[in-house]
Tab-separated table of C-alpha atoms in Angstrom:
chain	number	residue	atom	x	y	z
A	92	MET	CA	-0.305	-0.251	-0.514
A	93	ALA	CA	1.700	3.303	-1.546
A	94	LYS	CA	1.804	6.015	0.820
A	95	ILE	CA	1.505	9.219	-1.896
A	96	ILE	CA	0.307	12.548	0.313
A	97	PRO	CA	-0.338	16.049	-1.010
A	98	PHE	CA	1.793	18.781	0.846
A	99	LYS	CA	2.305	22.738	0.513
A	100	ALA	CA	4.578	23.289	-2.266
A	101	VAL	CA	6.899	26.389	-2.008
A	102	ARG	CA	7.538	27.319	-5.941
A	103	PRO	CA	7.965	30.272	-8.154
A	104	THR	CA	5.462	32.873	-8.546
A	105	ARG	CA	4.083	32.692	-12.282
A	106	ASP	CA	6.127	35.452	-13.699
A	107	LYS	CA	9.441	34.280	-12.412
A	108	VAL	CA	8.738	30.354	-12.826
A	109	SER	CA	10.683	30.011	-16.441
A	110	LEU	CA	13.520	32.042	-14.598
A	111	VAL	CA	13.894	30.585	-12.031
A	112	ALA	CA	13.511	26.534	-13.189
A	113	SER	CA	16.942	25.226	-14.336
A	114	ARG	CA	18.174	21.651	-15.261
A	115	SER	CA	20.483	19.182	-13.521
A	116	TYR	CA	23.447	21.680	-11.804
A	117	GLN	CA	25.889	18.564	-13.685
A	118	SER	CA	24.343	19.089	-17.042
A	119	TYR	CA	25.712	22.882	-17.156
A	120	THR	CA	29.144	23.551	-19.307
A	121	GLN	CA	31.249	25.848	-17.460
A	122	SER	CA	30.368	28.637	-19.699
A	123	GLU	CA	26.683	27.927	-19.349
A	124	LEU	CA	26.845	27.791	-15.782
A	125	GLU	CA	28.288	31.096	-15.300
A	126	ALA	CA	26.297	32.647	-18.355
A	127	ARG	CA	22.746	32.083	-16.190
A	128	LEU	CA	24.310	33.134	-13.042
A	129	ASP	CA	25.764	36.060	-14.631
A	130	TYR	CA	22.541	37.292	-16.708
A	131	ASN	CA	19.553	35.594	-15.037
A	132	PRO	CA	19.229	36.825	-10.891
A	133	PHE	CA	16.361	34.251	-10.798
A	134	SER	CA	18.001	31.334	-11.534
A	135	PHE	CA	17.949	28.534	-9.155
A	136	LEU	CA	21.494	27.562	-9.879
A	137	HIS	CA	22.078	31.142	-7.666
A	138	ILE	CA	20.842	28.894	-4.420
A	139	ILE	CA	22.651	25.357	-4.958
A	140	ASN	CA	26.075	27.620	-6.725
A	141	PRO	CA	25.892	29.882	-3.533
A	142	GLY	CA	29.913	30.576	-3.921
A	143	TYR	CA	28.986	32.488	-6.701
A	144	LYS	CA	28.157	35.743	-4.681
A	145	TYR	CA	31.413	35.825	-3.314
A	146	HIS	CA	33.566	34.800	-6.793
A	147	LYS	CA	34.642	31.430	-4.807
A	148	ASP	CA	34.110	27.619	-4.932
A	149	ILE	CA	32.683	26.532	-1.848
A	150	VAL	CA	32.312	23.378	-0.970
A	151	GLY	CA	30.865	20.938	1.908
A	152	LYS	CA	29.333	22.274	5.092
A	153	GLU	CA	29.894	25.620	4.311
A	154	ARG	CA	28.111	25.163	0.892
A	155	TYR	CA	25.026	23.869	2.413
A	156	SER	CA	24.494	26.449	4.971
A	157	LEU	CA	25.193	28.960	2.078
A	158	VAL	CA	22.700	27.503	-0.210
A	159	ARG	CA	19.880	27.329	2.824
A	160	ASN	CA	20.722	31.141	3.078
A	161	ARG	CA	20.305	31.616	-0.825
A	162	TYR	CA	16.755	29.993	-0.536
A	163	GLN	CA	15.477	32.231	2.717
A	164	GLU	CA	16.450	35.087	0.587
A	165	PHE	CA	14.561	33.519	-2.006
A	166	LYS	CA	11.408	33.709	-0.221
A	167	GLU	CA	12.023	36.802	1.531
A	168	ASP	CA	12.339	38.149	-1.920
A	169	ASN	CA	8.883	36.803	-2.799
A	170	ILE	CA	10.426	34.833	-5.492
A	171	PHE	CA	9.116	31.554	-3.897
A	172	ILE	CA	5.244	31.444	-2.425
A	173	GLN	CA	4.010	28.251	-0.225
A	174	ASP	CA	0.421	27.466	-1.287
A	175	LYS	CA	-1.696	27.590	2.100
A	176	LEU	CA	-3.557	23.853	1.093
A	177	PRO	CA	-1.901	20.705	0.903
A	178	SER	CA	-2.059	20.057	-3.206
A	179	TYR	CA	-1.320	17.059	-5.669
A	180	TYR	CA	0.452	18.597	-8.485
A	181	ILE	CA	-0.542	17.474	-12.043
A	182	TYR	CA	2.470	18.474	-13.792
A	183	LYS	CA	2.980	17.461	-17.596
A	184	ILE	CA	5.871	17.868	-20.032
A	185	VAL	CA	5.604	18.217	-23.979
A	186	ASN	CA	9.486	17.530	-25.713
A	187	ARG	CA	10.634	18.804	-28.844
A	188	GLU	CA	10.306	15.900	-30.046
A	189	GLY	CA	6.556	15.918	-29.337
A	190	LEU	CA	6.399	13.113	-26.649
A	191	SER	CA	4.603	14.261	-23.795
A	192	PHE	CA	4.819	13.318	-20.328
A	193	SER	CA	1.946	13.817	-17.165
A	194	GLY	CA	2.103	12.406	-13.899
A	195	ILE	CA	1.313	13.971	-10.451
A	196	ILE	CA	4.079	15.831	-7.777
A	197	ALA	CA	3.567	14.323	-4.464
A	198	ALA	CA	5.214	13.322	-1.619
A	199	ALA	CA	6.078	9.792	-1.108
A	200	SER	CA	6.978	7.694	2.218
A	201	ALA	CA	10.656	6.870	3.217
A	202	ASP	CA	9.253	4.029	4.936
A	203	ASP	CA	8.184	2.435	1.915
A	204	TYR	CA	11.279	2.822	0.555
A	205	LYS	CA	12.890	0.710	3.150
A	206	ASN	CA	9.707	-1.626	2.791
A	207	ASP	CA	10.369	-2.329	-0.950
A	208	ILE	CA	6.833	-0.707	-1.415
A	209	ILE	CA	8.803	1.578	-3.736
A	210	LYS	CA	11.152	-0.755	-5.221
A	211	LYS	CA	15.114	-0.006	-7.145
A	212	HIS	CA	16.314	-1.727	-10.374
A	213	GLU	CA	19.951	0.225	-9.410
A	214	ASP	CA	22.262	0.150	-6.853
A	215	THR	CA	23.705	3.291	-4.575
A	216	ILE	CA	27.083	4.191	-3.832
A	217	GLU	CA	26.821	4.447	0.213
A	218	TYR	CA	29.598	7.941	0.783
A	219	ARG	CA	27.225	9.328	-2.355
A	220	GLU	CA	23.841	8.548	0.253
A	221	ILE	CA	25.380	10.320	3.194
A	222	ILE	CA	26.679	12.938	1.194
A	223	PHE	CA	23.363	13.985	0.045
A	224	LYS	CA	21.527	13.098	3.324
A	225	ASP	CA	23.897	15.247	4.905
A	226	TYR	CA	22.788	18.169	2.696
A	227	LEU	CA	19.414	17.665	2.822
A	228	LYS	CA	19.345	18.071	6.285
A	229	THR	CA	21.338	21.166	6.367
A	230	VAL	CA	19.097	23.099	3.705
A	231	GLY	CA	15.745	21.516	4.703
A	232	PHE	CA	14.090	21.130	1.545
A	233	ASN	CA	13.766	18.714	-1.865
A	234	ALA	CA	13.382	20.640	-4.984
A	235	GLU	CA	14.014	18.098	-7.625
A	236	PRO	CA	11.636	15.169	-7.258
A	237	VAL	CA	12.407	11.613	-7.746
A	238	LEU	CA	10.964	10.059	-10.977
A	239	LEU	CA	8.626	7.166	-9.712
A	240	THR	CA	6.142	4.759	-12.395
A	241	TYR	CA	2.740	3.435	-11.697
A	242	PRO	CA	0.516	0.609	-13.094
A	243	ASP	CA	-1.704	2.673	-15.734
A	244	ASN	CA	-4.520	3.805	-13.689
A	245	THR	CA	-7.973	5.290	-15.399
A	246	VAL	CA	-9.443	6.775	-12.127
A	247	ILE	CA	-6.163	9.025	-11.608
A	248	GLU	CA	-6.004	9.306	-15.413
A	249	ASN	CA	-8.709	10.674	-15.830
A	250	ILE	CA	-8.809	13.443	-13.339
A	251	ILE	CA	-5.239	14.425	-15.060
A	252	LEU	CA	-7.383	14.760	-17.982
A	253	GLU	CA	-9.840	16.936	-16.334
A	254	ALA	CA	-7.570	18.860	-14.422
A	255	GLN	CA	-5.633	19.849	-17.830
A	256	LYS	CA	-9.260	21.442	-19.840
A	257	GLU	CA	-8.569	24.325	-16.553
A	258	ARG	CA	-5.370	26.857	-17.493
A	259	ALA	CA	-2.370	25.620	-15.810
A	260	GLU	CA	-1.374	27.607	-13.120
A	261	PHE	CA	1.677	28.143	-15.076
A	262	GLU	CA	2.929	26.714	-18.606
A	263	PHE	CA	6.580	27.931	-19.911
A	264	THR	CA	9.419	26.809	-22.749
A	265	THR	CA	13.166	26.229	-21.801
A	266	THR	CA	15.172	26.738	-24.620
A	267	TYR	CA	15.839	22.881	-24.992
A	268	ARG	CA	12.367	23.483	-26.313
A	269	ASP	CA	10.307	21.693	-23.775
A	270	THR	CA	6.960	23.038	-22.487
A	271	HIS	CA	6.038	22.460	-18.952
A	272	TYR	CA	2.365	22.831	-17.472
A	273	MET	CA	1.905	22.867	-13.975
A	274	TRP	CA	-2.381	22.526	-12.063
A	275	LYS	CA	-3.062	22.496	-8.759
A	276	VAL	CA	-5.352	19.669	-6.979
A	277	ASP	CA	-6.857	20.870	-3.704
A	278	ASP	CA	-9.942	19.929	-3.440
A	279	ASP	CA	-10.796	17.630	-0.973
A	280	ALA	CA	-12.777	15.248	-2.946
A	281	LEU	CA	-10.645	14.862	-5.144
A	282	VAL	CA	-7.234	14.646	-3.420
A	283	ASN	CA	-9.269	12.269	-1.313
A	284	ILE	CA	-9.671	9.984	-4.536
A	285	ILE	CA	-5.746	10.667	-5.027
A	286	ASN	CA	-4.898	9.570	-2.387
A	287	LEU	CA	-7.343	6.141	-1.741
A	288	GLU	CA	-5.753	5.277	-6.048
A	289	PHE	CA	-2.282	5.504	-4.853
A	290	GLU	CA	-3.248	3.322	-1.479
A	291	SER	CA	-4.732	1.348	-3.523
A	292	MET	CA	-1.014	0.060	-5.340
A	293	GLN	CA	1.096	-2.456	-4.150
A	294	THR	CA	4.383	-1.186	-5.364
A	295	VAL	CA	5.295	1.614	-7.928
A	296	TYR	CA	8.855	1.896	-8.921
A	297	ILE	CA	11.561	4.489	-9.210
A	298	ALA	CA	12.542	5.099	-12.518
A	299	ASP	CA	14.885	7.831	-12.179
A	300	GLY	CA	16.570	9.135	-8.858
A	301	HIS	CA	17.953	6.197	-6.979
A	302	HIS	CA	20.225	8.281	-4.637
A	303	ARG	CA	17.963	10.462	-3.684
A	304	CYS	CA	15.515	7.814	-2.267
A	305	ALA	CA	18.492	6.173	-0.271
A	306	SER	CA	19.564	9.696	1.312
A	307	SER	CA	15.817	10.317	1.986
A	308	TYR	CA	15.311	7.255	3.946
A	309	LEU	CA	18.910	7.988	5.640
A	310	LEU	CA	17.702	11.337	6.514
A	311	SER	CA	14.071	10.197	7.931
A	312	ASP	CA	15.824	7.990	9.926
A	313	GLU	CA	18.133	10.026	11.595
A	314	LEU	CA	15.877	13.121	12.439
A	315	LYS	CA	13.047	10.103	13.829
A	316	SER	CA	15.969	8.820	16.204
A	317	GLU	CA	16.514	12.145	17.365
A	318	ASN	CA	13.017	13.464	17.917
A	319	LYS	CA	11.727	12.255	20.874
A	320	ASN	CA	8.118	13.533	20.114
A	321	HIS	CA	8.116	11.977	16.835
A	322	THR	CA	4.762	10.381	15.703
A	323	GLY	CA	5.410	9.764	11.684
A	324	LYS	CA	3.118	12.429	10.596
A	325	GLU	CA	6.257	14.798	10.222
A	326	PRO	CA	7.261	15.937	6.868
A	327	TYR	CA	11.077	14.767	7.309
A	328	ASN	CA	8.750	10.977	6.478
A	329	TYR	CA	8.245	11.822	3.123
A	330	PHE	CA	10.626	13.135	0.227
A	331	MET	CA	9.145	15.002	-3.311
A	332	THR	CA	8.264	12.866	-6.140
A	333	TYR	CA	7.081	12.817	-9.961
A	334	LEU	CA	4.837	9.751	-10.517
A	335	ILE	CA	4.268	8.832	-14.110
A	336	PRO	CA	1.768	6.032	-15.239
A	337	GLU	CA	4.193	3.362	-16.658
A	338	SER	CA	2.949	3.989	-20.594
A	339	ASP	CA	4.092	7.539	-19.998
A	340	LEU	CA	7.739	6.279	-19.399
A	341	LYS	CA	10.390	6.976	-22.167
A	342	ILE	CA	13.309	4.738	-21.858
A	343	HIS	CA	15.927	5.605	-24.400
A	344	GLU	CA	19.473	2.776	-24.535
A	345	PHE	CA	22.148	3.799	-23.206
A	346	ASN	CA	25.432	2.218	-25.878
A	347	ARG	CA	28.958	1.694	-24.988
A	348	LEU	CA	32.506	3.433	-26.179
A	349	ILE	CA	35.327	1.137	-25.649
A	350	LYS	CA	39.012	2.572	-26.086
A	351	ASP	CA	41.028	-0.309	-26.792
A	352	LEU	CA	40.117	-3.845	-28.115
A	353	ASN	CA	42.657	-4.855	-25.186
A	354	GLY	CA	45.580	-5.910	-27.049
A	355	LEU	CA	43.723	-7.711	-29.606
A	356	SER	CA	43.587	-7.340	-33.117
A	357	LYS	CA	40.556	-6.743	-35.182
A	358	GLU	CA	41.098	-10.783	-36.382
A	359	SER	CA	41.447	-12.124	-33.264
A	360	PHE	CA	38.665	-9.871	-31.809
A	361	LEU	CA	36.017	-10.711	-34.026
A	362	ILE	CA	36.930	-14.734	-34.144
A	363	LYS	CA	36.526	-14.240	-30.567
A	364	LEU	CA	33.032	-12.601	-30.639
A	365	ASP	CA	31.997	-15.429	-33.229
A	366	ALA	CA	31.546	-18.123	-30.304
A	367	MET	CA	29.266	-16.430	-28.797
A	368	PHE	CA	27.288	-13.877	-31.761
A	369	ARG	CA	26.453	-14.810	-35.435
A	370	ILE	CA	28.584	-11.528	-36.956
A	371	GLU	CA	27.768	-9.962	-40.077
A	372	ASN	CA	29.624	-6.865	-42.087
A	373	ARG	CA	26.658	-4.580	-42.469
A	374	GLY	CA	29.794	-2.453	-44.374
A	375	THR	CA	28.961	1.720	-44.232
A	376	GLU	CA	25.299	1.130	-43.559
A	377	PHE	CA	24.326	2.331	-40.306
A	378	TYR	CA	22.994	-0.874	-38.512
A	379	LYS	CA	20.410	-0.331	-35.251
A	380	PRO	CA	19.636	-3.483	-33.255
A	381	THR	CA	15.252	-3.582	-33.443
A	382	LYS	CA	15.353	-7.208	-31.095
A	383	LYS	CA	16.692	-8.227	-27.716
A	384	HIS	CA	19.884	-9.804	-27.905
A	385	HIS	CA	20.832	-8.306	-31.219
A	386	PHE	CA	23.472	-5.229	-31.088
A	387	SER	CA	24.931	-3.182	-33.865
A	388	MET	CA	28.882	-2.487	-33.706
A	389	TYR	CA	31.120	-0.125	-35.364
A	390	LEU	CA	34.744	-1.017	-35.644
A	391	ASP	CA	37.687	0.136	-38.160
A	392	GLY	CA	35.120	2.265	-40.231
A	393	GLU	CA	31.938	-0.251	-40.809
A	394	PHE	CA	29.179	-1.417	-38.752
A	395	TYR	CA	28.116	-5.164	-37.910
A	396	SER	CA	25.275	-6.768	-36.485
A	397	LEU	CA	25.632	-8.958	-33.761
A	398	TYR	CA	22.860	-11.539	-33.022
A	399	LEU	CA	23.546	-13.467	-29.559
A	400	ARG	CA	24.125	-17.249	-30.400
A	401	LYS	CA	21.293	-18.288	-27.302
A	402	ASN	CA	22.801	-21.974	-27.237
A	403	ASN	CA	25.498	-21.115	-25.239
A	404	TYR	CA	24.133	-18.491	-23.237
A	405	ALA	CA	22.204	-19.057	-20.238
A	406	PHE	CA	19.165	-16.999	-19.189
A	407	ASN	CA	18.655	-18.177	-15.633
A	408	THR	CA	17.087	-14.561	-14.093
A	409	ALA	CA	15.595	-11.213	-15.643
A	410	LEU	CA	19.159	-10.166	-15.139
A	411	ASP	CA	20.435	-12.782	-17.569
A	412	ALA	CA	18.352	-11.498	-20.118
A	413	LEU	CA	19.091	-7.785	-19.897
A	414	ASP	CA	21.142	-6.714	-22.848
A	415	THR	CA	22.966	-4.629	-20.655
A	416	GLN	CA	24.164	-7.726	-18.636
A	417	VAL	CA	24.798	-10.085	-21.775
A	418	LEU	CA	26.955	-7.506	-23.205
A	419	TYR	CA	29.212	-7.329	-20.248
A	420	LYS	CA	29.357	-11.020	-19.921
A	421	THR	CA	30.001	-11.981	-23.184
A	422	ILE	CA	32.297	-9.427	-24.512
A	423	LEU	CA	33.282	-6.344	-22.381
A	424	GLU	CA	34.149	-8.835	-19.151
A	425	PRO	CA	35.795	-12.117	-20.940
A	426	ILE	CA	36.895	-10.467	-24.158
A	427	LEU	CA	37.648	-6.748	-23.460
A	428	GLY	CA	38.682	-7.100	-19.805
A	429	ILE	CA	36.227	-4.770	-18.765
A	430	THR	CA	35.392	-5.564	-15.010
A	431	ASP	CA	34.232	-2.755	-13.132
A	432	LEU	CA	31.221	-0.846	-14.881
A	433	ARG	CA	31.518	1.978	-12.833
A	434	ASN	CA	35.048	2.767	-12.463
A	435	ASP	CA	36.985	1.644	-15.674
A	436	THR	CA	38.443	3.994	-17.794
A	437	ARG	CA	38.362	2.135	-20.640
A	438	ILE	CA	34.113	2.627	-21.025
A	439	HIS	CA	32.025	5.371	-22.165
A	440	TYR	CA	28.424	5.714	-21.897
A	441	SER	CA	26.221	6.976	-24.794
A	442	HIS	CA	22.714	7.495	-24.436
A	443	GLY	CA	20.521	6.740	-27.169
A	444	LYS	CA	19.375	10.290	-27.805
A	445	ASN	CA	22.941	10.663	-29.261
A	446	ASP	CA	22.061	7.988	-31.647
A	447	LEU	CA	24.540	5.504	-33.499
A	448	VAL	CA	25.987	9.008	-35.218
A	449	ASN	CA	27.775	9.687	-32.369
A	450	ILE	CA	29.480	6.058	-31.575
A	451	LYS	CA	30.564	6.671	-35.175
A	452	GLU	CA	31.953	10.136	-34.886
A	453	LYS	CA	33.628	9.004	-31.525
A	454	VAL	CA	35.475	6.197	-33.140
A	455	ASP	CA	36.667	8.100	-36.392
A	456	ASP	CA	38.189	10.162	-34.250
A	457	GLY	CA	40.133	8.041	-32.677
A	458	LEU	CA	38.578	8.644	-28.853
A	459	PHE	CA	37.737	5.154	-29.092
A	460	GLN	CA	38.190	1.733	-30.856
A	461	VAL	CA	34.798	-0.254	-30.854
A	462	GLY	CA	31.038	1.059	-29.935
A	463	PHE	CA	28.206	-1.299	-29.453
A	464	GLY	CA	24.464	-0.152	-29.765
A	465	LEU	CA	21.398	-1.598	-28.172
A	466	VAL	CA	17.934	-1.765	-28.025
A	467	PRO	CA	16.237	0.384	-25.137
A	468	ILE	CA	15.313	-2.042	-21.891
A	469	THR	CA	11.511	-1.809	-21.949
A	470	VAL	CA	9.259	-0.943	-18.033
A	471	ASN	CA	8.669	-4.938	-17.676
A	472	GLU	CA	12.049	-5.726	-17.756
A	473	LEU	CA	12.877	-2.898	-15.564
A	474	LYS	CA	10.174	-3.899	-13.049
A	475	ALA	CA	11.059	-7.395	-13.234
A	476	ILE	CA	14.535	-6.857	-12.495
A	477	ALA	CA	13.550	-5.067	-8.729
A	478	ASP	CA	11.032	-7.568	-8.820
A	479	GLU	CA	13.522	-9.803	-7.782
A	480	GLY	CA	15.974	-8.041	-6.039
A	481	LEU	CA	18.184	-7.746	-9.039
A	482	THR	CA	20.261	-4.527	-10.217
A	483	MET	CA	21.005	-3.273	-13.678
A	484	PRO	CA	24.620	-2.793	-14.683
A	485	PRO	CA	25.322	0.588	-14.525
A	486	LYS	CA	23.776	3.189	-17.222
A	487	SER	CA	21.211	0.636	-18.501
A	488	THR	CA	18.735	3.286	-19.067
A	489	PHE	CA	18.595	6.852	-19.916
A	490	ILE	CA	14.919	7.715	-18.931
A	491	GLU	CA	12.654	10.846	-19.897
A	492	PRO	CA	10.719	13.061	-18.667
A	493	LYS	CA	14.065	15.190	-17.193
A	494	LEU	CA	12.476	17.386	-14.737
A	495	ARG	CA	13.636	21.137	-13.835
A	496	SER	CA	14.530	22.051	-10.224
A	497	GLY	CA	12.753	24.615	-8.452
A	498	VAL	CA	9.386	24.540	-9.719
A	499	THR	CA	8.225	22.559	-7.308
A	500	ILE	CA	10.176	22.517	-3.058
A	501	TYR	CA	9.408	20.564	-0.283
A	502	GLU	CA	10.302	21.373	2.980
A	503	PHE	CA	10.789	19.342	5.915
């Protein structure tokens, strides 16, 4: 039974939301970051990059405190306001490719993460969990929701569609040409219906944001132990999420680029591949795989199709059947000697939105020697991995939608 509740969001005023909203901090180049900080005083980047005010890089706990200060200044200047009633927030994104995503921003229970009602499919790194937990404890807010997905639900879908017939609380288009809309749902009857529908769900799944989930649970557990009057209703028992139905989730593949052939010649490498794959040379024809267990390979100016010889490979778990795992167990580890997919500097990941052109260019430029293209993982595969308590290899999915930071904020 998933606990997904409404909350009183802190959010930018209608006239400033487009100026406040920012992408994930890590996605900006240094020049992009400097331009936004120089010319947009309302950008959320000023909050998460507080050292800009002093022309100094500030890290650690000192930075966390300054983030909190910048946030309070935005509230004092009425750039941010807080809703008076607990609400669900219907959020829609239409990206530049014309794909549309509609879901609900709400608060999810940290205990549901602990109890495997909110299921994960990726491993987290402990030190990153702790760092972000300490950050959250100091700043006191979530500014970017965790992306969760739930089984398609007709009742929730109808509420979303009805709300979208009204004028949105805000509408803005980014420089990426994605258009964002938000509607507030604070009517008691509708709030109760949404709450009950989520309560009827036995599980929901993390699509993106595993570390934020884990850190939010650690924070909840820590604050619970420090509060002698803990009731379970405190805001720190929850964290901000964006929930979208499974049919709205868009999963792109992550392709692989490798810097060398582990000392093998091209011919020796192809002979080793032949033990596990039926290989066809496609020449200069761009080959993009369309089926599970089919891969494309770009090597020495030519494309190849690789079809797994299934008689030579055992499918014992949902993980075994995952194409990123197949590639790892048949090529990357045994032939190319890559055992640590997270830290080996010989491997690079390129999400499918960059397509095979990106792989070809980087191999042709000599930055990498070989590239592999995959088909996207499906929602059902993601769920099967989570249900079996397994974890995918790193960079198995590039998932949309991607939300902006600072559009809705959850305080605890």
